[in-house]
Every structure is written in structure tokens, then in C-alpha cells.
Amino acid sequence: MQKILADVSVSMSEFKKNPAAILREARKRPVAVLNHNKAAFYMVEPELFEAIMEEIADQDLYKKVLARLADTSSAIEMSLEQL
């Protein structure tokens, strides 16, 4: 069984009738649009989508930082005074 990752869900036919009303009624919460009782897609407001994209970018940056910290082959040892 597929997880639905939203508190609000609507059928595809309901969504097609009036997408703006669905978004308005969701009150800034994500909406799962279902096709045959499975999530076809999620509808989110631009601010939430932007926050999700920023979080993904932050996680990618965090992974790069950890990888670079683990690779000491190009590290240069110096004191605080040398900085």
C-alpha cells in the first residue's frame, strides 16, 4: 500500500473541477491528488516548494562538507595565528 504524505487528499476528478478551490481549502497544506486511490502528484504552494528545495540544497551541501572534511589528503596544517 502506498503512503499518502499529506493530510489533505482529493480525487483527480475533484481536482480537475476546481484546482484553485482545492488549494484554497487546504490552507497552505500540501494536497495529495489521487488517481485510483494512489498519489498521482502533490500540490503545494510556492512558498512550501521553495522551502523544500532549499532544504534539499542544504542537505546536498552538508554531504559535500562531510566528504571534504573526511578527505584530509589535501589538508594544510596551520595555526590560528597563520589564518
Short mmCIF file of N, CA, C and O in Angstrom, two decimals:
data_model
loop_
_atom_site.label_atom_id
_atom_site.label_comp_id
_atom_site.label_asym_id
_atom_site.label_seq_id
_atom_site.Cartn_x
_atom_site.Cartn_y
_atom_site.Cartn_z
N MET A 1 0.83 -1.18 0.00
CA MET A 1 0.00 0.00 0.00
C MET A 1 0.88 1.25 0.00
O MET A 1 1.86 1.33 0.73
N GLN A 2 0.54 2.20 -0.80
CA GLN A 2 1.32 3.44 -0.94
C GLN A 2 0.99 4.41 0.20
O GLN A 2 -0.16 4.59 0.56
N LYS A 3 2.04 5.05 0.74
CA LYS A 3 1.84 6.09 1.75
C LYS A 3 1.34 7.36 1.07
O LYS A 3 1.80 7.72 0.00
N ILE A 4 0.43 8.04 1.74
CA ILE A 4 -0.01 9.36 1.30
C ILE A 4 0.63 10.36 2.25
O ILE A 4 0.36 10.35 3.44
N LEU A 5 1.50 11.20 1.73
CA LEU A 5 2.30 12.11 2.56
C LEU A 5 1.68 13.50 2.65
O LEU A 5 2.37 14.50 2.51
N ALA A 6 0.38 13.53 2.90
CA ALA A 6 -0.32 14.81 3.06
C ALA A 6 -1.56 14.57 3.91
O ALA A 6 -2.14 13.48 3.88
N ASP A 7 -1.94 15.59 4.65
CA ASP A 7 -3.16 15.49 5.46
C ASP A 7 -4.41 15.69 4.62
O ASP A 7 -5.50 15.26 5.00
N VAL A 8 -4.26 16.35 3.47
CA VAL A 8 -5.39 16.65 2.60
C VAL A 8 -5.22 15.85 1.31
O VAL A 8 -4.14 15.84 0.72
N SER A 9 -6.29 15.18 0.91
CA SER A 9 -6.24 14.46 -0.37
C SER A 9 -7.56 14.63 -1.10
O SER A 9 -8.62 14.79 -0.49
N VAL A 10 -7.47 14.62 -2.42
CA VAL A 10 -8.65 14.73 -3.29
C VAL A 10 -8.47 13.79 -4.47
O VAL A 10 -7.35 13.43 -4.83
N SER A 11 -9.59 13.44 -5.07
CA SER A 11 -9.52 12.61 -6.27
C SER A 11 -9.11 13.47 -7.46
O SER A 11 -9.26 14.70 -7.44
N MET A 12 -8.64 12.83 -8.48
CA MET A 12 -8.24 13.53 -9.70
C MET A 12 -9.45 14.27 -10.29
O MET A 12 -9.32 15.41 -10.72
N SER A 13 -10.61 13.63 -10.30
CA SER A 13 -11.79 14.28 -10.88
C SER A 13 -12.21 15.50 -10.06
O SER A 13 -12.61 16.52 -10.62
N GLU A 14 -12.10 15.42 -8.73
CA GLU A 14 -12.38 16.57 -7.87
C GLU A 14 -11.39 17.71 -8.17
O GLU A 14 -11.78 18.87 -8.26
N PHE A 15 -10.13 17.35 -8.31
CA PHE A 15 -9.09 18.33 -8.58
C PHE A 15 -9.35 19.04 -9.91
O PHE A 15 -9.22 20.26 -10.01
N LYS A 16 -9.71 18.30 -10.93
CA LYS A 16 -9.95 18.87 -12.27
C LYS A 16 -11.07 19.89 -12.27
O LYS A 16 -11.03 20.86 -13.03
N LYS A 17 -12.06 19.70 -11.40
CA LYS A 17 -13.21 20.61 -11.36
C LYS A 17 -12.81 22.02 -10.96
O LYS A 17 -13.25 22.99 -11.57
N ASN A 18 -11.95 22.15 -9.93
CA ASN A 18 -11.59 23.48 -9.45
C ASN A 18 -10.29 23.42 -8.62
O ASN A 18 -10.35 23.43 -7.39
N PRO A 19 -9.14 23.38 -9.28
CA PRO A 19 -7.87 23.27 -8.57
C PRO A 19 -7.63 24.43 -7.59
O PRO A 19 -7.10 24.23 -6.49
N ALA A 20 -8.02 25.63 -7.96
CA ALA A 20 -7.80 26.80 -7.10
C ALA A 20 -8.58 26.66 -5.79
O ALA A 20 -8.09 27.01 -4.72
N ALA A 21 -9.81 26.15 -5.88
CA ALA A 21 -10.62 25.96 -4.67
C ALA A 21 -9.99 24.91 -3.75
O ALA A 21 -9.98 25.08 -2.53
N ILE A 22 -9.46 23.86 -4.33
CA ILE A 22 -8.80 22.81 -3.54
C ILE A 22 -7.62 23.40 -2.78
O ILE A 22 -7.46 23.18 -1.58
N LEU A 23 -6.80 24.16 -3.48
CA LEU A 23 -5.63 24.78 -2.85
C LEU A 23 -6.05 25.74 -1.74
O LEU A 23 -5.48 25.75 -0.66
N ARG A 24 -7.07 26.52 -2.01
CA ARG A 24 -7.57 27.48 -1.02
C ARG A 24 -8.09 26.76 0.23
O ARG A 24 -7.79 27.13 1.36
N GLU A 25 -8.85 25.69 0.03
CA GLU A 25 -9.42 24.93 1.14
C GLU A 25 -8.34 24.20 1.95
O GLU A 25 -8.52 23.93 3.14
N ALA A 26 -7.22 23.90 1.32
CA ALA A 26 -6.13 23.20 2.02
C ALA A 26 -5.42 24.10 3.02
O ALA A 26 -4.72 23.62 3.90
N ARG A 27 -5.57 25.42 2.87
CA ARG A 27 -4.98 26.41 3.79
C ARG A 27 -3.48 26.19 3.98
O ARG A 27 -3.00 25.96 5.08
N LYS A 28 -2.76 26.26 2.87
CA LYS A 28 -1.30 26.20 2.83
C LYS A 28 -0.72 24.81 3.12
O LYS A 28 0.49 24.64 3.22
N ARG A 29 -1.57 23.81 3.27
CA ARG A 29 -1.08 22.45 3.49
C ARG A 29 -0.93 21.73 2.15
O ARG A 29 -1.66 22.03 1.20
N PRO A 30 -0.01 20.78 2.05
CA PRO A 30 0.13 20.01 0.81
C PRO A 30 -1.14 19.21 0.53
O PRO A 30 -1.83 18.78 1.46
N VAL A 31 -1.43 18.99 -0.74
CA VAL A 31 -2.60 18.22 -1.15
C VAL A 31 -2.14 17.05 -2.01
O VAL A 31 -1.41 17.24 -2.98
N ALA A 32 -2.55 15.86 -1.65
CA ALA A 32 -2.28 14.68 -2.47
C ALA A 32 -3.43 14.53 -3.44
O ALA A 32 -4.60 14.46 -3.04
N VAL A 33 -3.12 14.51 -4.72
CA VAL A 33 -4.14 14.30 -5.75
C VAL A 33 -4.07 12.83 -6.13
O VAL A 33 -3.02 12.35 -6.58
N LEU A 34 -5.18 12.13 -5.93
CA LEU A 34 -5.20 10.68 -6.08
C LEU A 34 -5.81 10.26 -7.41
O LEU A 34 -6.79 10.84 -7.88
N ASN A 35 -5.22 9.24 -7.99
CA ASN A 35 -5.74 8.60 -9.18
C ASN A 35 -5.85 7.11 -8.86
O ASN A 35 -4.83 6.46 -8.58
N HIS A 36 -7.05 6.58 -8.84
CA HIS A 36 -7.30 5.19 -8.45
C HIS A 36 -6.74 4.92 -7.04
O HIS A 36 -6.07 3.91 -6.80
N ASN A 37 -6.99 5.85 -6.14
CA ASN A 37 -6.59 5.77 -4.73
C ASN A 37 -5.08 5.69 -4.50
O ASN A 37 -4.63 5.23 -3.46
N LYS A 38 -4.30 6.15 -5.45
CA LYS A 38 -2.86 6.26 -5.30
C LYS A 38 -2.45 7.69 -5.61
O LYS A 38 -3.05 8.33 -6.49
N ALA A 39 -1.43 8.20 -4.93
CA ALA A 39 -0.99 9.58 -5.17
C ALA A 39 -0.45 9.70 -6.59
O ALA A 39 0.50 9.02 -6.96
N ALA A 40 -1.08 10.57 -7.36
CA ALA A 40 -0.60 10.86 -8.72
C ALA A 40 0.42 11.98 -8.65
O ALA A 40 1.43 11.97 -9.35
N PHE A 41 0.14 12.97 -7.79
CA PHE A 41 1.07 14.07 -7.55
C PHE A 41 0.63 14.82 -6.31
O PHE A 41 -0.45 14.59 -5.77
N TYR A 42 1.52 15.69 -5.86
CA TYR A 42 1.23 16.55 -4.71
C TYR A 42 1.19 17.99 -5.18
O TYR A 42 2.01 18.41 -5.99
N MET A 43 0.25 18.74 -4.66
CA MET A 43 0.14 20.16 -4.98
C MET A 43 0.53 20.93 -3.72
O MET A 43 0.01 20.67 -2.64
N VAL A 44 1.50 21.84 -3.89
CA VAL A 44 1.94 22.66 -2.77
C VAL A 44 2.03 24.12 -3.21
O VAL A 44 2.20 24.41 -4.40
N GLU A 45 1.93 25.03 -2.26
CA GLU A 45 2.06 26.44 -2.57
C GLU A 45 3.53 26.77 -2.86
O GLU A 45 4.43 26.06 -2.38
N PRO A 46 3.78 27.83 -3.61
CA PRO A 46 5.16 28.17 -3.99
C PRO A 46 6.10 28.33 -2.80
O PRO A 46 7.26 27.92 -2.88
N GLU A 47 5.63 28.91 -1.71
CA GLU A 47 6.50 29.11 -0.54
C GLU A 47 6.97 27.78 0.04
O GLU A 47 8.13 27.63 0.41
N LEU A 48 6.07 26.79 0.10
CA LEU A 48 6.45 25.48 0.61
C LEU A 48 7.41 24.79 -0.35
O LEU A 48 8.39 24.18 0.08
N PHE A 49 7.14 24.89 -1.64
CA PHE A 49 8.04 24.29 -2.63
C PHE A 49 9.43 24.89 -2.52
O PHE A 49 10.44 24.17 -2.55
N GLU A 50 9.50 26.20 -2.35
CA GLU A 50 10.80 26.87 -2.19
C GLU A 50 11.52 26.37 -0.94
O GLU A 50 12.73 26.10 -0.98
N ALA A 51 10.80 26.23 0.14
CA ALA A 51 11.40 25.73 1.39
C ALA A 51 11.92 24.31 1.22
O ALA A 51 13.00 23.97 1.70
N ILE A 52 11.16 23.48 0.51
CA ILE A 52 11.60 22.10 0.25
C ILE A 52 12.89 22.10 -0.58
O ILE A 52 13.84 21.37 -0.27
N MET A 53 12.93 22.92 -1.63
CA MET A 53 14.11 22.99 -2.49
C MET A 53 15.33 23.49 -1.72
O MET A 53 16.44 23.00 -1.90
N GLU A 54 15.13 24.47 -0.84
CA GLU A 54 16.23 24.97 -0.02
C GLU A 54 16.75 23.89 0.93
O GLU A 54 17.96 23.75 1.12
N GLU A 55 15.84 23.12 1.50
CA GLU A 55 16.24 22.04 2.41
C GLU A 55 17.06 20.99 1.66
O GLU A 55 18.08 20.51 2.16
N ILE A 56 16.64 20.65 0.46
CA ILE A 56 17.38 19.67 -0.35
C ILE A 56 18.77 20.21 -0.67
O ILE A 56 19.77 19.49 -0.58
N ALA A 57 18.85 21.48 -1.04
CA ALA A 57 20.15 22.09 -1.36
C ALA A 57 21.04 22.09 -0.12
O ALA A 57 22.25 21.80 -0.21
N ASP A 58 20.47 22.40 1.04
CA ASP A 58 21.24 22.39 2.29
C ASP A 58 21.76 20.99 2.60
O ASP A 58 22.91 20.82 3.02
N GLN A 59 20.93 19.98 2.39
CA GLN A 59 21.36 18.60 2.64
C GLN A 59 22.49 18.20 1.70
O GLN A 59 23.44 17.53 2.10
N ASP A 60 22.38 18.60 0.43
CA ASP A 60 23.45 18.30 -0.54
C ASP A 60 24.75 18.98 -0.13
O ASP A 60 25.82 18.38 -0.19
N LEU A 61 24.66 20.24 0.30
CA LEU A 61 25.84 20.97 0.74
C LEU A 61 26.44 20.31 1.98
O LEU A 61 27.66 20.16 2.08
N TYR A 62 25.60 19.88 2.90
CA TYR A 62 26.07 19.21 4.12
C TYR A 62 26.85 17.93 3.76
O TYR A 62 27.92 17.67 4.32
N LYS A 63 26.34 17.16 2.80
CA LYS A 63 27.02 15.94 2.38
C LYS A 63 28.39 16.26 1.78
O LYS A 63 29.37 15.56 2.02
N LYS A 64 28.46 17.34 0.97
CA LYS A 64 29.73 17.74 0.38
C LYS A 64 30.73 18.15 1.46
O LYS A 64 31.91 17.80 1.40
N VAL A 65 30.26 18.90 2.43
CA VAL A 65 31.14 19.35 3.53
C VAL A 65 31.68 18.14 4.27
O VAL A 65 32.89 18.06 4.55
N LEU A 66 30.82 17.19 4.61
CA LEU A 66 31.28 16.00 5.33
C LEU A 66 32.31 15.22 4.51
O LEU A 66 33.31 14.75 5.05
N ALA A 67 32.07 15.10 3.21
CA ALA A 67 33.01 14.37 2.35
C ALA A 67 34.36 15.08 2.29
O ALA A 67 35.41 14.44 2.36
N ARG A 68 34.33 16.39 2.20
CA ARG A 68 35.58 17.14 2.13
C ARG A 68 36.32 17.12 3.46
O ARG A 68 37.54 17.09 3.49
N LEU A 69 35.58 17.14 4.56
CA LEU A 69 36.23 17.05 5.88
C LEU A 69 36.88 15.69 6.07
O LEU A 69 37.92 15.57 6.72
N ALA A 70 36.27 14.65 5.52
CA ALA A 70 36.81 13.30 5.66
C ALA A 70 38.06 13.10 4.81
O ALA A 70 38.92 12.29 5.15
N ASP A 71 38.20 13.85 3.72
CA ASP A 71 39.35 13.72 2.83
C ASP A 71 40.44 14.69 3.29
O ASP A 71 40.41 15.88 2.99
N THR A 72 41.40 14.17 4.01
CA THR A 72 42.48 15.02 4.54
C THR A 72 43.70 15.04 3.63
O THR A 72 44.72 15.64 3.99
N SER A 73 43.63 14.42 2.44
CA SER A 73 44.80 14.35 1.57
C SER A 73 45.27 15.72 1.08
O SER A 73 46.45 15.91 0.82
N SER A 74 44.36 16.67 0.97
CA SER A 74 44.77 17.99 0.50
C SER A 74 44.76 19.03 1.63
O SER A 74 44.84 20.23 1.37
N ALA A 75 44.68 18.54 2.86
CA ALA A 75 44.64 19.45 4.01
C ALA A 75 46.02 20.06 4.26
O ALA A 75 47.05 19.44 4.03
N ILE A 76 46.01 21.30 4.71
CA ILE A 76 47.25 22.01 5.06
C ILE A 76 47.17 22.35 6.54
O ILE A 76 46.22 23.00 6.98
N GLU A 77 48.17 21.92 7.28
CA GLU A 77 48.16 22.18 8.71
C GLU A 77 48.69 23.59 8.97
O GLU A 77 49.70 24.00 8.41
N MET A 78 47.97 24.34 9.82
CA MET A 78 48.42 25.68 10.19
C MET A 78 47.81 26.05 11.53
O MET A 78 46.85 25.47 11.97
N SER A 79 48.42 27.04 12.14
CA SER A 79 47.93 27.51 13.45
C SER A 79 46.88 28.60 13.24
O SER A 79 46.73 29.14 12.14
N LEU A 80 46.21 28.96 14.30
CA LEU A 80 45.22 30.04 14.23
C LEU A 80 45.88 31.36 13.87
O LEU A 80 45.30 32.17 13.16
N GLU A 81 47.11 31.56 14.34
CA GLU A 81 47.81 32.81 14.03
C GLU A 81 48.10 32.94 12.54
O GLU A 81 48.16 34.04 12.00
N GLN A 82 48.31 31.84 11.87
CA GLN A 82 48.59 31.86 10.44
C GLN A 82 47.36 32.20 9.60
O GLN A 82 47.49 32.62 8.46
N LEU A 83 46.19 32.05 10.17
CA LEU A 83 44.98 32.38 9.44
C LEU A 83 44.84 33.86 9.39
O LEU A 83 44.42 34.54 8.60
#
